[in-house]
DNA sequence: CGATGATCGTTCAGATTTGAACAATGACTC
DNA sequence: GAGTCATTGTTCAAATCTGAACGATCATCG
């Protein structure tokens, strides 16, 4: 499973290791994002039996024109694999929060549509969710930090979306 | 998207919604962290058949005195549930990268110990991993942004570790 | 039109995660 | 010491995620 050979032929590798500052940033980022993800998941599950991906699906749909979106685009929006989205939309359909419609313009396509019940569910759950995000992230940051984080994360997102 | 009915009895709800700046920060953070997580997972899987949690376990152990750590503490360090850690340590044990030892001072305890093979594996895999982190996160950020992100993430981590 | 290749969403198998329940041990009080 | 409660790590069932394979539809071009 694991071998010992380096795939690079360089006799002296030119690896640019992370210095202390960079490593600190990376570690903090990983720890914070994992912890926050856990907390959010916990809150949503307790409050509404929703997972974070499910909640994000409802949010994205609610902001989409006609409260509907194609599967592939939705998967891209919530950053999840197509198969995971298929699974989650099925779950949300069972719960009556989302419906599937065949896309009129493309026979292959499927439109996920937010139902009224889904919209109401989102309204009901959003306050508690926002409070968690606010308490542990937003309200911890100065306005300046908020802007810096936004700039940084957008660059990261762009970098990742661009390269394949 | 949100109407005016509330399930709370407050005549005027005191929900502090996210303003545009705050929402932008939160959205960017979620998207970037999910995308980066996916990319890292992909890279580690392709390069060494490791998952990100497995890699983090190796890293944390390698930096721990005696290359060993108690299960609970390790779980806290890599931000994963105890049962997930049990599973992953079993996997790493099968691969010969980690060993289990009963803790001398506490009969209940288990020490996860990094093996030489585990240390070599880490050395081999680290460069490729660091490159991904650098390309999409570190190198995208100015030095100032790097510091801001670190400060922000540490506050978030502290907030989440403190409360419950 | 017909052929080729891309895109769409689903299905499937396999891996992983989580929380709850559990047995075993430790810590602490009376 | 005995009793009580906390902690440790594991097991288990259930849910979820991913990538690969698939059939169906679309788009392009000769």
GROMACS .gro file of C-alpha atoms (C1' of nucleotides) in nm:
model
  388
    1UNK     CA    1   0.000   0.000   0.000
    2UNK     CA    2   0.274   0.244   0.085
    3UNK     CA    3   0.609   0.248  -0.086
    4UNK     CA    4   0.926   0.435  -0.015
    5UNK     CA    5   1.026   0.584  -0.343
    6UNK     CA    6   0.981   0.950  -0.404
    7UNK     CA    7   0.810   1.029  -0.725
    8UNK     CA    8   1.044   1.320  -0.782
    9UNK     CA    9   1.388   1.272  -0.929
   10UNK     CA   10   1.535   1.575  -0.757
   11UNK     CA   11   1.835   1.478  -0.553
   12UNK     CA   12   1.764   1.770  -0.328
   13UNK     CA   13   1.393   1.822  -0.311
   14UNK     CA   14   1.271   2.175  -0.352
   15UNK     CA   15   0.980   2.139  -0.119
   16UNK     CA   16   0.865   2.470   0.017
   17UNK     CA   17   0.767   2.369   0.368
   18UNK     CA   18   0.534   2.582   0.570
   19UNK     CA   19   0.707   2.822   0.805
   20UNK     CA   20   0.574   2.880   1.157
   21UNK     CA   21   0.331   3.151   1.054
   22UNK     CA   22   0.195   2.952   0.763
   23UNK     CA   23   0.167   2.636   0.965
   24UNK     CA   24  -0.016   2.823   1.239
   25UNK     CA   25  -0.264   2.955   0.987
   26UNK     CA   26  -0.322   2.616   0.836
   27UNK     CA   27  -0.363   2.437   1.167
   28UNK     CA   28  -0.600   2.697   1.300
   29UNK     CA   29  -0.803   2.684   0.982
   30UNK     CA   30  -0.839   2.308   0.988
   31UNK     CA   31  -0.924   2.288   1.356
   32UNK     CA   32  -1.173   2.571   1.342
   33UNK     CA   33  -1.350   2.448   1.032
   34UNK     CA   34  -1.383   2.095   1.165
   35UNK     CA   35  -1.504   2.211   1.504
   36UNK     CA   36  -1.752   2.452   1.353
   37UNK     CA   37  -1.879   2.191   1.114
   38UNK     CA   38  -1.940   1.954   1.402
   39UNK     CA   39  -2.120   2.214   1.606
   40UNK     CA   40  -2.340   2.318   1.319
   41UNK     CA   41  -2.428   1.960   1.241
   42UNK     CA   42  -2.517   1.902   1.603
   43UNK     CA   43  -2.736   2.212   1.624
   44UNK     CA   44  -2.925   2.142   1.304
   45UNK     CA   45  -2.982   1.779   1.394
   46UNK     CA   46  -3.120   1.871   1.734
   47UNK     CA   47  -3.332   2.158   1.610
   48UNK     CA   48  -3.478   2.009   1.295
   49UNK     CA   49  -3.329   1.670   1.215
   50UNK     CA   50  -3.143   1.825   0.926
   51UNK     CA   51  -2.783   1.773   0.823
   52UNK     CA   52  -2.570   2.068   0.719
   53UNK     CA   53  -2.575   1.971   0.350
   54UNK     CA   54  -2.953   1.944   0.367
   55UNK     CA   55  -2.979   2.286   0.522
   56UNK     CA   56  -2.751   2.433   0.259
   57UNK     CA   57  -2.964   2.280  -0.014
   58UNK     CA   58  -3.270   2.453   0.126
   59UNK     CA   59  -3.084   2.783   0.150
   60UNK     CA   60  -2.951   2.773  -0.204
   61UNK     CA   61  -3.286   2.672  -0.345
   62UNK     CA   62  -3.463   2.945  -0.152
   63UNK     CA   63  -3.242   3.207  -0.311
   64UNK     CA   64  -3.267   3.067  -0.659
   65UNK     CA   65  -3.518   3.215  -0.906
   66UNK     CA   66  -3.835   3.009  -0.890
   67UNK     CA   67  -3.691   2.832  -0.587
   68UNK     CA   68  -3.557   2.567  -0.821
   69UNK     CA   69  -3.227   2.453  -0.956
   70UNK     CA   70  -3.075   2.183  -1.172
   71UNK     CA   71  -2.912   1.897  -0.987
   72UNK     CA   72  -2.563   1.949  -1.118
   73UNK     CA   73  -2.564   2.320  -1.049
   74UNK     CA   74  -2.702   2.260  -0.703
   75UNK     CA   75  -2.431   2.005  -0.631
   76UNK     CA   76  -2.174   2.259  -0.733
   77UNK     CA   77  -2.336   2.522  -0.515
   78UNK     CA   78  -2.336   2.319  -0.197
   79UNK     CA   79  -2.000   2.157  -0.276
   80UNK     CA   80  -2.102   1.796  -0.271
   81UNK     CA   81  -2.076   1.507  -0.516
   82UNK     CA   82  -2.358   1.441  -0.757
   83UNK     CA   83  -2.437   1.108  -0.594
   84UNK     CA   84  -2.452   1.266  -0.251
   85UNK     CA   85  -2.693   1.524  -0.384
   86UNK     CA   86  -2.914   1.256  -0.539
   87UNK     CA   87  -2.926   1.090  -0.200
   88UNK     CA   88  -3.001   1.406  -0.008
   89UNK     CA   89  -3.268   1.529  -0.248
   90UNK     CA   90  -3.438   1.193  -0.207
   91UNK     CA   91  -3.430   1.239   0.169
   92UNK     CA   92  -3.565   1.591   0.145
   93UNK     CA   93  -3.835   1.472  -0.093
   94UNK     CA   94  -3.945   1.211   0.160
   95UNK     CA   95  -3.965   1.487   0.417
   96UNK     CA   96  -4.175   1.694   0.178
   97UNK     CA   97  -3.931   1.984   0.173
   98UNK     CA   98  -3.824   1.948  -0.189
   99UNK     CA   99  -3.978   1.808  -0.504
  100UNK     CA  100  -3.828   1.676  -0.824
  101UNK     CA  101  -3.943   1.799  -1.163
  102UNK     CA  102  -3.817   1.702  -1.503
  103UNK     CA  103  -3.654   1.995  -1.670
  104UNK     CA  104  -3.869   2.128  -1.958
  105UNK     CA  105  -3.577   2.239  -2.171
  106UNK     CA  106  -3.361   1.932  -2.120
  107UNK     CA  107  -3.514   1.590  -2.104
  108UNK     CA  108  -3.215   1.456  -1.912
  109UNK     CA  109  -3.231   1.725  -1.649
  110UNK     CA  110  -3.398   1.725  -1.312
  111UNK     CA  111  -3.509   2.034  -1.128
  112UNK     CA  112  -3.507   2.032  -0.750
  113UNK     CA  113  -3.787   2.259  -0.631
  114UNK     CA  114  -3.828   2.395  -0.281
  115UNK     CA  115  -4.181   2.333  -0.152
  116UNK     CA  116  -4.375   2.568   0.070
  117UNK     CA  117  -4.312   2.330   0.355
  118UNK     CA  118  -3.943   2.349   0.275
  119UNK     CA  119  -3.950   2.726   0.282
  120UNK     CA  120  -4.132   2.725   0.614
  121UNK     CA  121  -3.886   2.473   0.753
  122UNK     CA  122  -3.599   2.697   0.654
  123UNK     CA  123  -3.760   2.999   0.817
  124UNK     CA  124  -3.806   2.806   1.134
  125UNK     CA  125  -3.455   2.667   1.147
  126UNK     CA  126  -3.251   2.961   1.022
  127UNK     CA  127  -3.246   3.167   1.343
  128UNK     CA  128  -3.087   2.891   1.550
  129UNK     CA  129  -2.838   2.816   1.280
  130UNK     CA  130  -2.740   3.178   1.235
  131UNK     CA  131  -2.692   3.208   1.605
  132UNK     CA  132  -2.431   2.933   1.607
  133UNK     CA  133  -2.245   3.087   1.316
  134UNK     CA  134  -2.258   3.425   1.479
  135UNK     CA  135  -2.155   3.312   1.824
  136UNK     CA  136  -1.852   3.114   1.720
  137UNK     CA  137  -1.736   3.284   1.404
  138UNK     CA  138  -1.886   3.620   1.311
  139UNK     CA  139  -1.904   3.777   1.653
  140UNK     CA  140  -1.553   3.661   1.735
  141UNK     CA  141  -1.408   3.867   1.452
  142UNK     CA  142  -1.338   4.233   1.411
  143UNK     CA  143  -1.478   4.400   1.104
  144UNK     CA  144  -1.134   4.406   0.956
  145UNK     CA  145  -1.078   4.038   1.021
  146UNK     CA  146  -1.414   3.969   0.866
  147UNK     CA  147  -1.306   4.137   0.544
  148UNK     CA  148  -0.969   3.966   0.546
  149UNK     CA  149  -1.128   3.625   0.592
  150UNK     CA  150  -1.370   3.694   0.310
  151UNK     CA  151  -1.094   3.800   0.074
  152UNK     CA  152  -0.883   3.502   0.171
  153UNK     CA  153  -1.159   3.246   0.138
  154UNK     CA  154  -1.270   3.386  -0.196
  155UNK     CA  155  -0.922   3.353  -0.332
  156UNK     CA  156  -0.905   2.997  -0.207
  157UNK     CA  157  -1.243   2.917  -0.354
  158UNK     CA  158  -1.147   3.071  -0.687
  159UNK     CA  159  -0.822   2.881  -0.692
  160UNK     CA  160  -0.997   2.553  -0.629
  161UNK     CA  161  -1.281   2.614  -0.869
  162UNK     CA  162  -1.047   2.719  -1.147
  163UNK     CA  163  -0.806   2.430  -1.130
  164UNK     CA  164  -1.019   2.137  -1.239
  165UNK     CA  165  -3.705   3.472   0.161
  166UNK     CA  166  -3.805   3.503   0.521
  167UNK     CA  167  -4.150   3.626   0.609
  168UNK     CA  168  -4.270   3.781   0.927
  169UNK     CA  169  -4.429   3.499   1.117
  170UNK     CA  170  -4.228   3.363   1.404
  171UNK     CA  171  -4.289   3.063   1.620
  172UNK     CA  172  -4.158   3.255   1.916
  173UNK     CA  173  -4.390   3.452   2.131
  174UNK     CA  174  -4.171   3.759   2.118
  175UNK     CA  175  -4.361   4.032   1.953
  176UNK     CA  176  -4.036   4.161   1.812
  177UNK     CA  177  -3.786   3.886   1.760
  178UNK     CA  178  -3.431   3.963   1.851
  179UNK     CA  179  -3.270   3.754   1.581
  180UNK     CA  180  -2.955   3.919   1.464
  181UNK     CA  181  -2.945   3.820   1.100
  182UNK     CA  182  -2.621   3.831   0.906
  183UNK     CA  183  -2.571   4.147   0.706
  184UNK     CA  184  -2.422   4.135   0.359
  185UNK     CA  185  -2.063   4.150   0.477
  186UNK     CA  186  -2.113   3.883   0.739
  187UNK     CA  187  -2.303   3.659   0.502
  188UNK     CA  188  -2.031   3.696   0.243
  189UNK     CA  189  -1.770   3.593   0.495
  190UNK     CA  190  -1.968   3.292   0.608
  191UNK     CA  191  -2.048   3.173   0.257
  192UNK     CA  192  -1.692   3.210   0.143
  193UNK     CA  193  -1.566   3.025   0.446
  194UNK     CA  194  -1.800   2.732   0.400
  195UNK     CA  195  -1.737   2.700   0.028
  196UNK     CA  196  -1.361   2.729   0.061
  197UNK     CA  197  -1.332   2.484   0.348
  198UNK     CA  198  -1.546   2.223   0.175
  199UNK     CA  199  -1.364   2.260  -0.153
  200UNK     CA  200  -1.024   2.245   0.011
  201UNK     CA  201  -1.124   1.944   0.215
  202UNK     CA  202  -1.230   1.764  -0.099
  203UNK     CA  203  -0.912   1.848  -0.280
  204UNK     CA  204  -0.694   1.738   0.006
  205UNK     CA  205  -0.879   1.413   0.039
  206UNK     CA  206  -0.838   1.351  -0.330
  207UNK     CA  207  -0.466   1.423  -0.325
  208UNK     CA  208  -0.393   1.207  -0.023
  209UNK     CA  209  -0.597   0.919  -0.158
  210UNK     CA  210  -0.419   0.927  -0.490
  211UNK     CA  211  -0.071   0.971  -0.344
  212UNK     CA  212  -0.083   0.728  -0.056
  213UNK     CA  213  -0.426   0.578  -0.005
  214UNK     CA  214  -0.469   0.788   0.306
  215UNK     CA  215  -0.770   0.987   0.418
  216UNK     CA  216  -0.725   1.333   0.564
  217UNK     CA  217  -0.808   1.220   0.919
  218UNK     CA  218  -0.553   0.941   0.885
  219UNK     CA  219  -0.290   1.185   0.769
  220UNK     CA  220  -0.366   1.420   1.055
  221UNK     CA  221  -0.333   1.133   1.301
  222UNK     CA  222   0.015   1.062   1.169
  223UNK     CA  223   0.110   1.430   1.191
  224UNK     CA  224  -0.013   1.476   1.546
  225UNK     CA  225   0.152   1.155   1.663
  226UNK     CA  226   0.479   1.248   1.495
  227UNK     CA  227   0.491   1.574   1.690
  228UNK     CA  228   0.395   1.418   2.020
  229UNK     CA  229   0.665   1.323   2.273
  230UNK     CA  230   0.751   0.957   2.224
  231UNK     CA  231   0.542   0.964   1.908
  232UNK     CA  232   0.251   0.842   2.115
  233UNK     CA  233  -0.074   0.971   2.248
  234UNK     CA  234  -0.381   0.861   2.437
  235UNK     CA  235  -0.684   0.789   2.225
  236UNK     CA  236  -0.908   1.053   2.374
  237UNK     CA  237  -0.648   1.325   2.350
  238UNK     CA  238  -0.571   1.224   1.993
  239UNK     CA  239  -0.937   1.236   1.904
  240UNK     CA  240  -0.952   1.586   2.044
  241UNK     CA  241  -0.642   1.683   1.851
  242UNK     CA  242  -0.766   1.574   1.513
  243UNK     CA  243  -1.124   1.682   1.587
  244UNK     CA  244  -1.300   1.354   1.535
  245UNK     CA  245  -1.531   1.139   1.744
  246UNK     CA  246  -1.385   0.869   1.965
  247UNK     CA  247  -1.549   0.595   1.764
  248UNK     CA  248  -1.414   0.734   1.439
  249UNK     CA  249  -1.067   0.739   1.592
  250UNK     CA  250  -1.102   0.378   1.705
  251UNK     CA  251  -1.188   0.286   1.350
  252UNK     CA  252  -0.907   0.484   1.193
  253UNK     CA  253  -0.643   0.361   1.435
  254UNK     CA  254  -0.749   0.007   1.349
  255UNK     CA  255  -0.703   0.087   0.981
  256UNK     CA  256  -0.363   0.243   1.040
  257UNK     CA  257  -0.264  -0.054   1.252
  258UNK     CA  258  -0.350  -0.290   0.969
  259UNK     CA  259  -0.130  -0.080   0.743
  260UNK     CA  260   0.153  -0.102   0.997
  261UNK     CA  261   0.175   0.274   1.047
  262UNK     CA  262   0.053   0.283   1.405
  263UNK     CA  263   0.048   0.043   1.697
  264UNK     CA  264  -0.168   0.016   2.005
  265UNK     CA  265  -0.018  -0.012   2.352
  266UNK     CA  266  -0.196  -0.031   2.683
  267UNK     CA  267  -0.121   0.274   2.891
  268UNK     CA  268   0.109   0.194   3.186
  269UNK     CA  269  -0.038   0.453   3.419
  270UNK     CA  270  -0.401   0.386   3.341
  271UNK     CA  271  -0.525   0.037   3.282
  272UNK     CA  272  -0.822   0.165   3.085
  273UNK     CA  273  -0.611   0.373   2.853
  274UNK     CA  274  -0.472   0.295   2.512
  275UNK     CA  275  -0.168   0.459   2.359
  276UNK     CA  276  -0.150   0.500   1.985
  277UNK     CA  277   0.214   0.484   1.882
  278UNK     CA  278   0.357   0.592   1.549
  279UNK     CA  279   0.574   0.318   1.399
  280UNK     CA  280   0.891   0.378   1.196
  281UNK     CA  281   0.697   0.281   0.888
  282UNK     CA  282   0.438   0.540   0.986
  283UNK     CA  283   0.702   0.808   1.022
  284UNK     CA  284   0.852   0.720   0.684
  285UNK     CA  285   0.510   0.723   0.526
  286UNK     CA  286   0.449   1.069   0.663
  287UNK     CA  287   0.780   1.195   0.529
  288UNK     CA  288   0.697   1.059   0.190
  289UNK     CA  289   0.346   1.199   0.174
  290UNK     CA  290   0.394   1.536   0.339
  291UNK     CA  291   0.547   1.722   0.043
  292UNK     CA  292   0.255   1.655  -0.188
  293UNK     CA  293   0.008   1.745   0.080
  294UNK     CA  294   0.184   2.068   0.170
  295UNK     CA  295   0.189   2.163  -0.193
  296UNK     CA  296  -0.190   2.146  -0.215
  297UNK     CA  297  -0.233   2.354   0.099
  298UNK     CA  298   0.018   2.604  -0.029
  299UNK     CA  299  -0.119   2.632  -0.378
  300UNK     CA  300  -0.479   2.689  -0.284
  301UNK     CA  301  -0.460   2.856   0.052
  302UNK     CA  302  -0.125   2.984   0.175
  303UNK     CA  303   0.012   3.120  -0.149
  304UNK     CA  304  -0.318   3.289  -0.228
  305UNK     CA  305  -0.295   3.506   0.082
  306UNK     CA  306  -0.095   3.812   0.164
  307UNK     CA  307   0.108   3.803   0.481
  308UNK     CA  308  -0.143   4.029   0.642
  309UNK     CA  309  -0.434   3.810   0.541
  310UNK     CA  310  -0.246   3.511   0.674
  311UNK     CA  311  -0.223   3.671   1.015
  312UNK     CA  312  -0.584   3.782   1.010
  313UNK     CA  313  -0.701   3.434   0.919
  314UNK     CA  314  -0.492   3.285   1.196
  315UNK     CA  315  -0.628   3.526   1.454
  316UNK     CA  316  -0.981   3.468   1.336
  317UNK     CA  317  -0.957   3.091   1.330
  318UNK     CA  318  -0.797   3.078   1.672
  319UNK     CA  319  -1.076   3.280   1.820
  320UNK     CA  320  -1.329   3.050   1.658
  321UNK     CA  321  -1.148   2.743   1.781
  322UNK     CA  322  -1.123   2.883   2.131
  323UNK     CA  323  -1.490   2.972   2.130
  324UNK     CA  324  -1.588   2.622   2.024
  325UNK     CA  325  -1.351   2.441   2.258
  326UNK     CA  326  -1.459   2.648   2.553
  327UNK     CA  327  -1.834   2.615   2.516
  328UNK     CA  328  -1.916   2.250   2.587
  329DC     C1'  329  -2.998   1.232  -4.106
  330DG     C1'  330  -2.631   0.960  -3.845
  331DA     C1'  331  -2.229   0.914  -3.574
  332DT     C1'  332  -1.942   1.050  -3.213
  333DG     C1'  333  -1.860   1.236  -2.788
  334DA     C1'  334  -2.018   1.512  -2.393
  335DT     C1'  335  -2.337   1.575  -2.022
  336DC     C1'  336  -2.715   1.441  -1.707
  337DG     C1'  337  -2.875   1.212  -1.300
  338DT     C1'  338  -2.899   0.761  -1.079
  339DT     C1'  339  -2.738   0.332  -0.892
  340DC     C1'  340  -2.422   0.065  -0.662
  341DA     C1'  341  -2.050  -0.107  -0.355
  342DG     C1'  342  -1.748   0.023  -0.027
  343DA     C1'  343  -1.559   0.323   0.323
  344DT     C1'  344  -1.629   0.633   0.688
  345DT     C1'  345  -1.871   0.898   1.054
  346DT     C1'  346  -2.163   0.964   1.443
  347DG     C1'  347  -2.404   0.891   1.888
  348DA     C1'  348  -2.574   0.560   2.205
  349DA     C1'  349  -2.489   0.173   2.476
  350DC     C1'  350  -2.160  -0.091   2.708
  351DA     C1'  351  -1.793  -0.314   3.020
  352DA     C1'  352  -1.389  -0.197   3.262
  353DT     C1'  353  -1.124   0.092   3.535
  354DG     C1'  354  -1.025   0.505   3.804
  355DA     C1'  355  -1.122   0.877   4.147
  356DC     C1'  356  -1.332   1.034   4.541
  357DT     C1'  357  -1.625   1.043   4.956
  358DC     C1'  358  -1.788   0.866   5.381
  359DG     C1'  359  -1.278  -0.047   5.229
  360DA     C1'  360  -1.767   0.025   4.997
  361DG     C1'  361  -2.027   0.297   4.720
  362DT     C1'  362  -2.096   0.626   4.382
  363DC     C1'  363  -1.993   0.861   3.984
  364DA     C1'  364  -1.677   0.984   3.603
  365DT     C1'  365  -1.380   0.839   3.239
  366DT     C1'  366  -1.183   0.521   2.885
  367DG     C1'  367  -1.208   0.290   2.465
  368DT     C1'  368  -1.487  -0.026   2.192
  369DT     C1'  369  -1.888  -0.205   1.959
  370DC     C1'  370  -2.294  -0.149   1.709
  371DA     C1'  371  -2.662   0.019   1.394
  372DA     C1'  372  -2.776   0.370   1.109
  373DA     C1'  373  -2.675   0.741   0.804
  374DT     C1'  374  -2.395   0.952   0.474
  375DC     C1'  375  -2.020   1.028   0.138
  376DT     C1'  376  -1.742   0.919  -0.268
  377DG     C1'  377  -1.609   0.744  -0.723
  378DA     C1'  378  -1.705   0.434  -1.085
  379DA     C1'  379  -2.023   0.245  -1.396
  380DC     C1'  380  -2.441   0.302  -1.631
  381DG     C1'  381  -2.840   0.426  -1.954
  382DA     C1'  382  -3.042   0.820  -2.144
  383DT     C1'  383  -3.035   1.246  -2.374
  384DC     C1'  384  -2.806   1.639  -2.598
  385DA     C1'  385  -2.485   1.880  -2.915
  386DT     C1'  386  -2.187   1.898  -3.288
  387DC     C1'  387  -2.036   1.810  -3.732
  388DG     C1'  388  -1.989   1.561  -4.159
   0.00000   0.00000   0.00000
